[in-house]
PDB file of C-alpha atoms in Angstrom:
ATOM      1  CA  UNK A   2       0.000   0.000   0.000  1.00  0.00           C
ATOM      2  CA  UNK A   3       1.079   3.520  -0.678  1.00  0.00           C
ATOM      3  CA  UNK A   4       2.205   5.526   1.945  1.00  0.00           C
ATOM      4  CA  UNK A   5       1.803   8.688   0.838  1.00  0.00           C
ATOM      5  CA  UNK A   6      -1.081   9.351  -1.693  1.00  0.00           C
ATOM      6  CA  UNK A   7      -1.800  12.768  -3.750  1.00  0.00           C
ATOM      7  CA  UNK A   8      -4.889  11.798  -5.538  1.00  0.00           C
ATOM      8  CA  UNK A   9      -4.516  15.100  -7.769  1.00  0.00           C
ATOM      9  CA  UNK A  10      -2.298  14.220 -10.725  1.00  0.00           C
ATOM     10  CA  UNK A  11      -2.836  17.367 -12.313  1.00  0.00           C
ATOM     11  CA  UNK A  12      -4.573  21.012 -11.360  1.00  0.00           C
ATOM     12  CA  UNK A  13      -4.857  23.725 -13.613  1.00  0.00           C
ATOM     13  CA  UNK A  14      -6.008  27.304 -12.220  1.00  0.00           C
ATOM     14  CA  UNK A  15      -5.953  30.947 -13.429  1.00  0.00           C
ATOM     15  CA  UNK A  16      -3.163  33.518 -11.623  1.00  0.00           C
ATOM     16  CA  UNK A  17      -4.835  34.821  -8.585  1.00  0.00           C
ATOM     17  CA  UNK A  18      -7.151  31.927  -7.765  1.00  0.00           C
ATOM     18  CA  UNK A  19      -6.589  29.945  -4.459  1.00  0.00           C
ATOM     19  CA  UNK A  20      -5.584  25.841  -5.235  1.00  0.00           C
ATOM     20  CA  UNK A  21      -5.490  23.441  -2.406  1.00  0.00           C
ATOM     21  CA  UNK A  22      -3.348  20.668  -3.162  1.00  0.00           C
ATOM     22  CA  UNK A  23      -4.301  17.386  -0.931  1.00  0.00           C
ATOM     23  CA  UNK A  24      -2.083  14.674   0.580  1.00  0.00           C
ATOM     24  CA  UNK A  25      -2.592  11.412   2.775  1.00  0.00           C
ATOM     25  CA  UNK A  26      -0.530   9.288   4.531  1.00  0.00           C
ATOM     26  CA  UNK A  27      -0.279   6.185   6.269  1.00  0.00           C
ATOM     27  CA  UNK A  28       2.151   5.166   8.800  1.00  0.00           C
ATOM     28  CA  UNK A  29       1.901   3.028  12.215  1.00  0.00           C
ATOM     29  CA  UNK A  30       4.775   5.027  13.774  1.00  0.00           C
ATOM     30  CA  UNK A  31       3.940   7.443  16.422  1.00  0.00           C
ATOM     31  CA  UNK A  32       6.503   9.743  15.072  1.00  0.00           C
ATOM     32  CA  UNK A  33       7.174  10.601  11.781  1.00  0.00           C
ATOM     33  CA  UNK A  34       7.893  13.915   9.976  1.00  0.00           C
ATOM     34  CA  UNK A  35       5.973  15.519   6.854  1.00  0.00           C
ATOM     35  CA  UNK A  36       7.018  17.214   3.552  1.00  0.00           C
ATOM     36  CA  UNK A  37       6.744  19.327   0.862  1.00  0.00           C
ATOM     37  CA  UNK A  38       8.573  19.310  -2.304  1.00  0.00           C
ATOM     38  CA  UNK A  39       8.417  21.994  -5.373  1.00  0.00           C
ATOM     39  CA  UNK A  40       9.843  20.566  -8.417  1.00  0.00           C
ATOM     40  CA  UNK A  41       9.940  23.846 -10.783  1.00  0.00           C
ATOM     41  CA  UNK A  42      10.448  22.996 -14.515  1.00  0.00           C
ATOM     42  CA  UNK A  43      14.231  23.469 -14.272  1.00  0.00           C
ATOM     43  CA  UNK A  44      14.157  19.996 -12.390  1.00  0.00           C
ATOM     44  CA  UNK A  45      15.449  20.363  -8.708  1.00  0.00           C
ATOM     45  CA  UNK A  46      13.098  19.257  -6.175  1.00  0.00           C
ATOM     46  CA  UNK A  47      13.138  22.416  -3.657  1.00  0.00           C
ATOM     47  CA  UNK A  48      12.203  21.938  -0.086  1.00  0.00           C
ATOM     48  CA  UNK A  49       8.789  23.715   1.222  1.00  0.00           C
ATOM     49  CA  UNK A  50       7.790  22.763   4.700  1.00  0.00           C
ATOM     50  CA  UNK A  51       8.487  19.839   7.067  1.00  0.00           C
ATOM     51  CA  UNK A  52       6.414  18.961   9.808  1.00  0.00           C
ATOM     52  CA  UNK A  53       6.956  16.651  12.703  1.00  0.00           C
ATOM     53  CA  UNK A  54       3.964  14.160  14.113  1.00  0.00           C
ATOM     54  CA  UNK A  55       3.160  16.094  17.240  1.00  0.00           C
ATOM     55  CA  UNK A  56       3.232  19.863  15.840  1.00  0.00           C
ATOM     56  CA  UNK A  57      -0.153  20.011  14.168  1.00  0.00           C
ATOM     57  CA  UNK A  58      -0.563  23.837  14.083  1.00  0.00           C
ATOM     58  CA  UNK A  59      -0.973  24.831  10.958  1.00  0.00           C
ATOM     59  CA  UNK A  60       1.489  26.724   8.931  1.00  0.00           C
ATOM     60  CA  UNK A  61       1.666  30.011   7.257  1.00  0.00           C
ATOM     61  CA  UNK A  62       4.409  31.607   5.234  1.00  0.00           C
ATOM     62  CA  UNK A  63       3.488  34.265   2.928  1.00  0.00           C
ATOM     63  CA  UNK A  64       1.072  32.711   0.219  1.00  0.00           C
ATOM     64  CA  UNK A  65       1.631  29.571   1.732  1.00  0.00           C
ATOM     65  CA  UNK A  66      -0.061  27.599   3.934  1.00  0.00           C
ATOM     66  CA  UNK A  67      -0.398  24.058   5.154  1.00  0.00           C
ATOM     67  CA  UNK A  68      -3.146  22.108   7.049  1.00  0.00           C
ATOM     68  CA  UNK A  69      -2.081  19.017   9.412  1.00  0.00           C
ATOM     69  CA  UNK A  70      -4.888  16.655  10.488  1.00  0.00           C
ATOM     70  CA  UNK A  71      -3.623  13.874  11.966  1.00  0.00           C
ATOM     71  CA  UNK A  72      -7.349  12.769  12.533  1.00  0.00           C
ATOM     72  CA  UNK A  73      -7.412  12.300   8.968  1.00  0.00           C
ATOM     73  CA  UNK A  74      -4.035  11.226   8.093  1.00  0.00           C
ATOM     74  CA  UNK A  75      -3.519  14.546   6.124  1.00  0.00           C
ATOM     75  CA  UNK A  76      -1.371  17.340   5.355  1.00  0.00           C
ATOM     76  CA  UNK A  77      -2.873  19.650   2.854  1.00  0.00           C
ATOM     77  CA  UNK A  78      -1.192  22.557   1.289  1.00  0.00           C
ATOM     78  CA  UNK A  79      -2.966  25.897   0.387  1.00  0.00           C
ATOM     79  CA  UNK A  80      -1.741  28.770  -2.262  1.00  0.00           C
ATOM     80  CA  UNK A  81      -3.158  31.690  -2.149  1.00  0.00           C
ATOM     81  CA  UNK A  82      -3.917  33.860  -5.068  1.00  0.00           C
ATOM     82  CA  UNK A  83      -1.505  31.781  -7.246  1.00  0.00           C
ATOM     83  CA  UNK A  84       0.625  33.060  -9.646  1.00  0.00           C
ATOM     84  CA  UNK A  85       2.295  31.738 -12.908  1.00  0.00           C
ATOM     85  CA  UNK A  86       5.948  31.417 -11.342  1.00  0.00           C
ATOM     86  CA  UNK A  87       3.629  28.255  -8.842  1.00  0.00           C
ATOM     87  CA  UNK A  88       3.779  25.831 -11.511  1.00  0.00           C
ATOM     88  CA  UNK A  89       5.478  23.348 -11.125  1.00  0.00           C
ATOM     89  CA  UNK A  90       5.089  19.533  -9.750  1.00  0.00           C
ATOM     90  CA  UNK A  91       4.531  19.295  -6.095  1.00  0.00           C
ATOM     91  CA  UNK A  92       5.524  16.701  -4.282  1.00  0.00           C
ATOM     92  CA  UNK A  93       4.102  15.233  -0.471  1.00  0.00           C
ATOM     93  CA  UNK A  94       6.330  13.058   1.437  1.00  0.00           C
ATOM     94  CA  UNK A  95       6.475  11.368   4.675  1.00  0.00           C
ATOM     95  CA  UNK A  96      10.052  10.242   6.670  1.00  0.00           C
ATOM     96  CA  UNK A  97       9.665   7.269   9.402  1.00  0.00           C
ATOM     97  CA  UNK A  98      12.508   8.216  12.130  1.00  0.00           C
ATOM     98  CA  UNK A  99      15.182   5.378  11.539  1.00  0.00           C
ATOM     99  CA  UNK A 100      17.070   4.231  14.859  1.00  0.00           C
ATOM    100  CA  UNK A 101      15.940   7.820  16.984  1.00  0.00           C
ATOM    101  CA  UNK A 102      15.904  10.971  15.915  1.00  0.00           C
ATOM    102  CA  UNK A 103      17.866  10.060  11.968  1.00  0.00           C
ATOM    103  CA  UNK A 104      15.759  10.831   9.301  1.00  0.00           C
ATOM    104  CA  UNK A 105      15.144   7.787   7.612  1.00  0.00           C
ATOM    105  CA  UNK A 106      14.093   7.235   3.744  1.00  0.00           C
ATOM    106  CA  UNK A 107      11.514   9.734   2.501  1.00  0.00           C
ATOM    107  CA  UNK A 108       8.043   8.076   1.046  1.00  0.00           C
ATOM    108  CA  UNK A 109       6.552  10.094  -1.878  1.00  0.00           C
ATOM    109  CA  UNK A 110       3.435  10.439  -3.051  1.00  0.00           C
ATOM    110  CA  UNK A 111       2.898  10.380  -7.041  1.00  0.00           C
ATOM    111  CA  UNK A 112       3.030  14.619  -7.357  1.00  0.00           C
ATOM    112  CA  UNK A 113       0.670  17.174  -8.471  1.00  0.00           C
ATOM    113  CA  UNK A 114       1.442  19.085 -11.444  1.00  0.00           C
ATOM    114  CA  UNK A 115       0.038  22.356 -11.007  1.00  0.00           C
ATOM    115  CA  UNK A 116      -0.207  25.194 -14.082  1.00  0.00           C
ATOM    116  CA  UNK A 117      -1.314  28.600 -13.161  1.00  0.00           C
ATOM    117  CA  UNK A 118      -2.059  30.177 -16.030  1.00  0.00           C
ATOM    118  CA  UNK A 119      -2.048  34.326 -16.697  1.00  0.00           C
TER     119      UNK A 119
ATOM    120  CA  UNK B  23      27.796  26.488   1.666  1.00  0.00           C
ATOM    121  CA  UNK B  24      27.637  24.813  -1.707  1.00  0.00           C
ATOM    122  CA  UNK B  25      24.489  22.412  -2.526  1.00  0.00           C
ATOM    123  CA  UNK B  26      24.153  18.299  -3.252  1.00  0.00           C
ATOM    124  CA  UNK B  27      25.756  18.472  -6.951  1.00  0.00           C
ATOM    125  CA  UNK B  28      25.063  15.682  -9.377  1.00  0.00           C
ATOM    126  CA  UNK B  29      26.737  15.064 -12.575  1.00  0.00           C
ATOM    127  CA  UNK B  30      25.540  14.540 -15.425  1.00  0.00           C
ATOM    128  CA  UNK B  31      22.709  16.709 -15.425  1.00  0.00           C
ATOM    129  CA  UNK B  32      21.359  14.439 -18.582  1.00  0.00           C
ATOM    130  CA  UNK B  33      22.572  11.254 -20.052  1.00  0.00           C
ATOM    131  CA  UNK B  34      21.704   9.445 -23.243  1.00  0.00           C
ATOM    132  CA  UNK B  35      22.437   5.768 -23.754  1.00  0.00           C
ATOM    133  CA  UNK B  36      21.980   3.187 -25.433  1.00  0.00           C
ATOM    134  CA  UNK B  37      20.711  -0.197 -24.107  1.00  0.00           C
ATOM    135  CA  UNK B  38      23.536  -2.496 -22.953  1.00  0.00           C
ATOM    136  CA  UNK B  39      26.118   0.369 -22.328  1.00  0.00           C
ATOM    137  CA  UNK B  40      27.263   1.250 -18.499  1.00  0.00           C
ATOM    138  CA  UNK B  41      26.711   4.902 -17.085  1.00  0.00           C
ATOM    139  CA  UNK B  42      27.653   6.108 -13.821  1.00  0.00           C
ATOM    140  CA  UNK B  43      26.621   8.973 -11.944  1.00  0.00           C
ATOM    141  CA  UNK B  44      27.772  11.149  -9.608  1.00  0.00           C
ATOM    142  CA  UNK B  45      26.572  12.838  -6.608  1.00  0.00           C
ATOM    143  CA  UNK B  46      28.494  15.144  -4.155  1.00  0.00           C
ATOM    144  CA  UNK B  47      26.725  15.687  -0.961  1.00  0.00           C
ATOM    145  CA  UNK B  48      27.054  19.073   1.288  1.00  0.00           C
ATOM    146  CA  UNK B  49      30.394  18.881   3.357  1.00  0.00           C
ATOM    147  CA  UNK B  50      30.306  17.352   6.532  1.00  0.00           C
ATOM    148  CA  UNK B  51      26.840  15.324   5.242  1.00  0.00           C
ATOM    149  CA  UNK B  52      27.060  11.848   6.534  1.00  0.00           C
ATOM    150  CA  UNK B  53      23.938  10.742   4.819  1.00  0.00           C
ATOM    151  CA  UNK B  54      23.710  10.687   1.504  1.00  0.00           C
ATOM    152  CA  UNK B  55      20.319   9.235  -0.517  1.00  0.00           C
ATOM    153  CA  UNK B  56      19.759   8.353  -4.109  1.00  0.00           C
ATOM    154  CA  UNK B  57      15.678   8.342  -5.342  1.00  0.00           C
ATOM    155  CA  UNK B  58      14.674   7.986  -8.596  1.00  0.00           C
ATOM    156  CA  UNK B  59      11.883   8.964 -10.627  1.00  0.00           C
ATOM    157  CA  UNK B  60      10.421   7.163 -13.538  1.00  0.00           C
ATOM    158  CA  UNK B  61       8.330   9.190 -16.133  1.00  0.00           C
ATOM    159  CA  UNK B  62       4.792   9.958 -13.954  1.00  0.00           C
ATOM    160  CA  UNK B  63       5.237   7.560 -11.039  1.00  0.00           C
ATOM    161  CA  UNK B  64       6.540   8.923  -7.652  1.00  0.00           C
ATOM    162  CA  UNK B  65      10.328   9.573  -6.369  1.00  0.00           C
ATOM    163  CA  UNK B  66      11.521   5.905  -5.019  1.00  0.00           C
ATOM    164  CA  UNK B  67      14.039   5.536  -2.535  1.00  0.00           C
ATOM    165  CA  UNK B  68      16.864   4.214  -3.757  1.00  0.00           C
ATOM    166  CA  UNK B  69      19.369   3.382  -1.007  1.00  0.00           C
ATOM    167  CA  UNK B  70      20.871   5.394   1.801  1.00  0.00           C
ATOM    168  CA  UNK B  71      24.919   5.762   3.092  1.00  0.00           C
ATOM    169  CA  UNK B  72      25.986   6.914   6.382  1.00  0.00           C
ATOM    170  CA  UNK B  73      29.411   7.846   5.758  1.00  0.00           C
ATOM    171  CA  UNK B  74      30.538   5.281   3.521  1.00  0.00           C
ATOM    172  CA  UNK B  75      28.224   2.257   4.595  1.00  0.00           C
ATOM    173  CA  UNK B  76      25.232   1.488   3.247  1.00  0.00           C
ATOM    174  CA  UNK B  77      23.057   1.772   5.325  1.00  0.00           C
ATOM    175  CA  UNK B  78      19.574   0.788   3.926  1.00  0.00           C
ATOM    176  CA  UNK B  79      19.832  -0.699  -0.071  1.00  0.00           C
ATOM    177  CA  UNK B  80      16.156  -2.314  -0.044  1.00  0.00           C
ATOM    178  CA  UNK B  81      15.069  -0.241  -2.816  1.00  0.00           C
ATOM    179  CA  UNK B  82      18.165  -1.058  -5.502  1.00  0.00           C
ATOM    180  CA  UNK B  83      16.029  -2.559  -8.426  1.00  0.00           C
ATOM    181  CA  UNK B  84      18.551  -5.252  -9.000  1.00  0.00           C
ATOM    182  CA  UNK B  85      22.156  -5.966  -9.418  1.00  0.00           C
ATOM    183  CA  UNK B  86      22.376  -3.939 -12.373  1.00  0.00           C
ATOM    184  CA  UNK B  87      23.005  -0.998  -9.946  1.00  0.00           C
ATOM    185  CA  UNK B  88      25.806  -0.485  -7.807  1.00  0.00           C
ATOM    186  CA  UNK B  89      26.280   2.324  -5.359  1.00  0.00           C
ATOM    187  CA  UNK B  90      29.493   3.536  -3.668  1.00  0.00           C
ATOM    188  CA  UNK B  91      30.832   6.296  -1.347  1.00  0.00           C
ATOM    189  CA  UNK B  92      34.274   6.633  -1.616  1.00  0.00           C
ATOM    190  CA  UNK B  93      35.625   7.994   1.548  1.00  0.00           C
ATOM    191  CA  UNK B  94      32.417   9.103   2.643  1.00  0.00           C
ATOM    192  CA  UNK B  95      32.253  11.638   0.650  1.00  0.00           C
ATOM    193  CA  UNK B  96      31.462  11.835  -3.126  1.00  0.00           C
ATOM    194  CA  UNK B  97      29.233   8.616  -3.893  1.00  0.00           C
ATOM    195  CA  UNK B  98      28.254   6.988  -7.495  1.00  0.00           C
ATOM    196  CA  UNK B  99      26.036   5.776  -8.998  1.00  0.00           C
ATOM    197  CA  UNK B 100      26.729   3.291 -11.987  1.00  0.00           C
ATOM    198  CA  UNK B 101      23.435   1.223 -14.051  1.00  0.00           C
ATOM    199  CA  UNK B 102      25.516  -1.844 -15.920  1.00  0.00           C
ATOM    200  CA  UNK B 103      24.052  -2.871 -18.406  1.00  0.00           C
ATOM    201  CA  UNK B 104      21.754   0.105 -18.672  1.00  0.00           C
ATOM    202  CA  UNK B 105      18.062  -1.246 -19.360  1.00  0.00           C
ATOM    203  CA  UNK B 106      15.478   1.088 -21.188  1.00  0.00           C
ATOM    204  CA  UNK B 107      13.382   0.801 -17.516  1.00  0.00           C
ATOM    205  CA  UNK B 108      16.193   2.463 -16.036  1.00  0.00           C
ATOM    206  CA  UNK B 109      15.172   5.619 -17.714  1.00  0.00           C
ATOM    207  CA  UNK B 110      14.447   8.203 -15.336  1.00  0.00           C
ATOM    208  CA  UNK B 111      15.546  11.210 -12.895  1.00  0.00           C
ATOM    209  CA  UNK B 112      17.896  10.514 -10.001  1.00  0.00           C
ATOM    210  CA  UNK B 113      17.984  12.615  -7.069  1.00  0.00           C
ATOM    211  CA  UNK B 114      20.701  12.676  -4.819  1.00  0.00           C
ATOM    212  CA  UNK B 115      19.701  13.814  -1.094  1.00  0.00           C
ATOM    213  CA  UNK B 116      21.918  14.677   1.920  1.00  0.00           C
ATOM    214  CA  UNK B 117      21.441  15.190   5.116  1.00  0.00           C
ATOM    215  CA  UNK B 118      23.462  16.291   8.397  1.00  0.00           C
ATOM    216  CA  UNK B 119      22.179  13.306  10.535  1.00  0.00           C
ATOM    217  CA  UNK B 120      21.964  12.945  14.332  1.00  0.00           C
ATOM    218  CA  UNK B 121      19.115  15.014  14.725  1.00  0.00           C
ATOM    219  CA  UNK B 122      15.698  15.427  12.783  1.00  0.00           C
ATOM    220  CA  UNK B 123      15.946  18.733  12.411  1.00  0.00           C
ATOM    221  CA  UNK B 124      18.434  19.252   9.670  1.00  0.00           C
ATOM    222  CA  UNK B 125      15.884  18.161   6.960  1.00  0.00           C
ATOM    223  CA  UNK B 126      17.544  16.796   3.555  1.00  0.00           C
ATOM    224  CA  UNK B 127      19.202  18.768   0.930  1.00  0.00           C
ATOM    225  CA  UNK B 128      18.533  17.399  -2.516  1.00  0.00           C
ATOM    226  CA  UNK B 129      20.528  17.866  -5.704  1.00  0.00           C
ATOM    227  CA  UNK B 130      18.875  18.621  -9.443  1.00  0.00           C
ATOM    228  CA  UNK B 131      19.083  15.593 -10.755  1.00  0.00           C
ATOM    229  CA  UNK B 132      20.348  13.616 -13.525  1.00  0.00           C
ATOM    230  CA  UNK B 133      17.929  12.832 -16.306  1.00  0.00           C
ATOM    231  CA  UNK B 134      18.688   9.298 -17.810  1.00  0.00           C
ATOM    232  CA  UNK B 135      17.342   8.267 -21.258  1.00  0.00           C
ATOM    233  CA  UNK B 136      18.287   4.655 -22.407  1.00  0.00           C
ATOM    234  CA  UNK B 137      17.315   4.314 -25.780  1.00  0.00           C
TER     235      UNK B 137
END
């Protein structure tokens, strides 16, 4: 079974609009830590947010933001009033502590590819 | 500091012929990662050094790939004899270790065609 799941392969949107891209996970640990990934079209995946199992206030940084439910197994990320420079592939990933506190391997969901368009 | 650099950024290939690639992690990075992405499916893990032991290789597709970290520093990444499944992206990831908190540092990639 997937761990991580983004059931939104693909989201198109016009500049200014809000887009909520959605992501679920499954683990049995207790602790575990939560991503986001931007891969622009130049390639490199670019780090967004990472969230650890017992912080689930939500996050805001500028047009960002990201909603942790642990309830539902979900950590959903918000852009506000999007703009064409947002599209690129997004990617949700979850990291399973191995042996304490080392980040183990990173489980990642399929991505979203998101187009804003002008 | 300098990023994770990979080299090449893009390969071509044929099918049958070796290619190695190579991934140098953020100084002082004891873990180093290599993930791959085929066309439209999601970034697998690969396998995972600390220093220059491997730490975790569950996700090597077969023994058509071998890893290395010289050192414990640089590490490659060679695909002998390259298959056209092997076609893909691979990320290279570091990360300081020790504590959670450091997060992972990824590189850009190397885009592999086998043709």
């Amino acid at each position: 079974a997937q761990k991580v799941t983004q059931a939104q392969t693909e989201i198109s949107v016009v500049e200014k609009e809000d887009v909520t891209l959605d992501c679920v996970y499954e683990t049995r640990d207790t602790t575990y830590y939560l991503f986001w990934y931007k891969q622009p079209p130049s390639g490199e995946l670019v780090f967004l947010i990472r969230r650890n199992s017992f912080d689930e206030q939500n996050e805001i940084s500028g047009r960002y933001s990201w909603n942790f439910q642990k309830s539902t197994s979900s950590f959903n990320f918000t852009i506000t009033a999007s703009q064409v420079v947002d599209s690129a592939v997004y990617f949700c990933a979850l990291s399973e502590p191995d042996r304490g506190s080392t980040l183990g391997r990173l489980y990642f969901g399929r991505g979203t590819q998101l187009t804003v368009w002008p | 500091e300098a990023g994770v650099t990979q080299f090449p950024s893009h390969s071509v290939i044929e099918k049958g012929q070796t290619v190695t690639l190579r991934c140098d992690p953020i100084s002082g990075h004891d873990n180093l990662y290599w993930y791959r992405r085929v066309m439209g499916k999601e970034i697998k893990f690969l396998l995972h050094f600390v220093k220059e032991s491997k730490q975790d290789e569950s996700g090597m597709p077969n023994n058509r790939f071998l890893a290395e970290r010289t050192g414990g520093t640089y590490s490659t990444l060679k695909v002998q004899p390259a298959e056209l499944e092997d076609s893909g992206v691979y990320f290279c990831a570091s990360s300081h270790g020790g504590t959670a908190l450091s997060g992972y540092t990824f590189g850009s990639g190397t885009r592999l065609t086998v043709v």
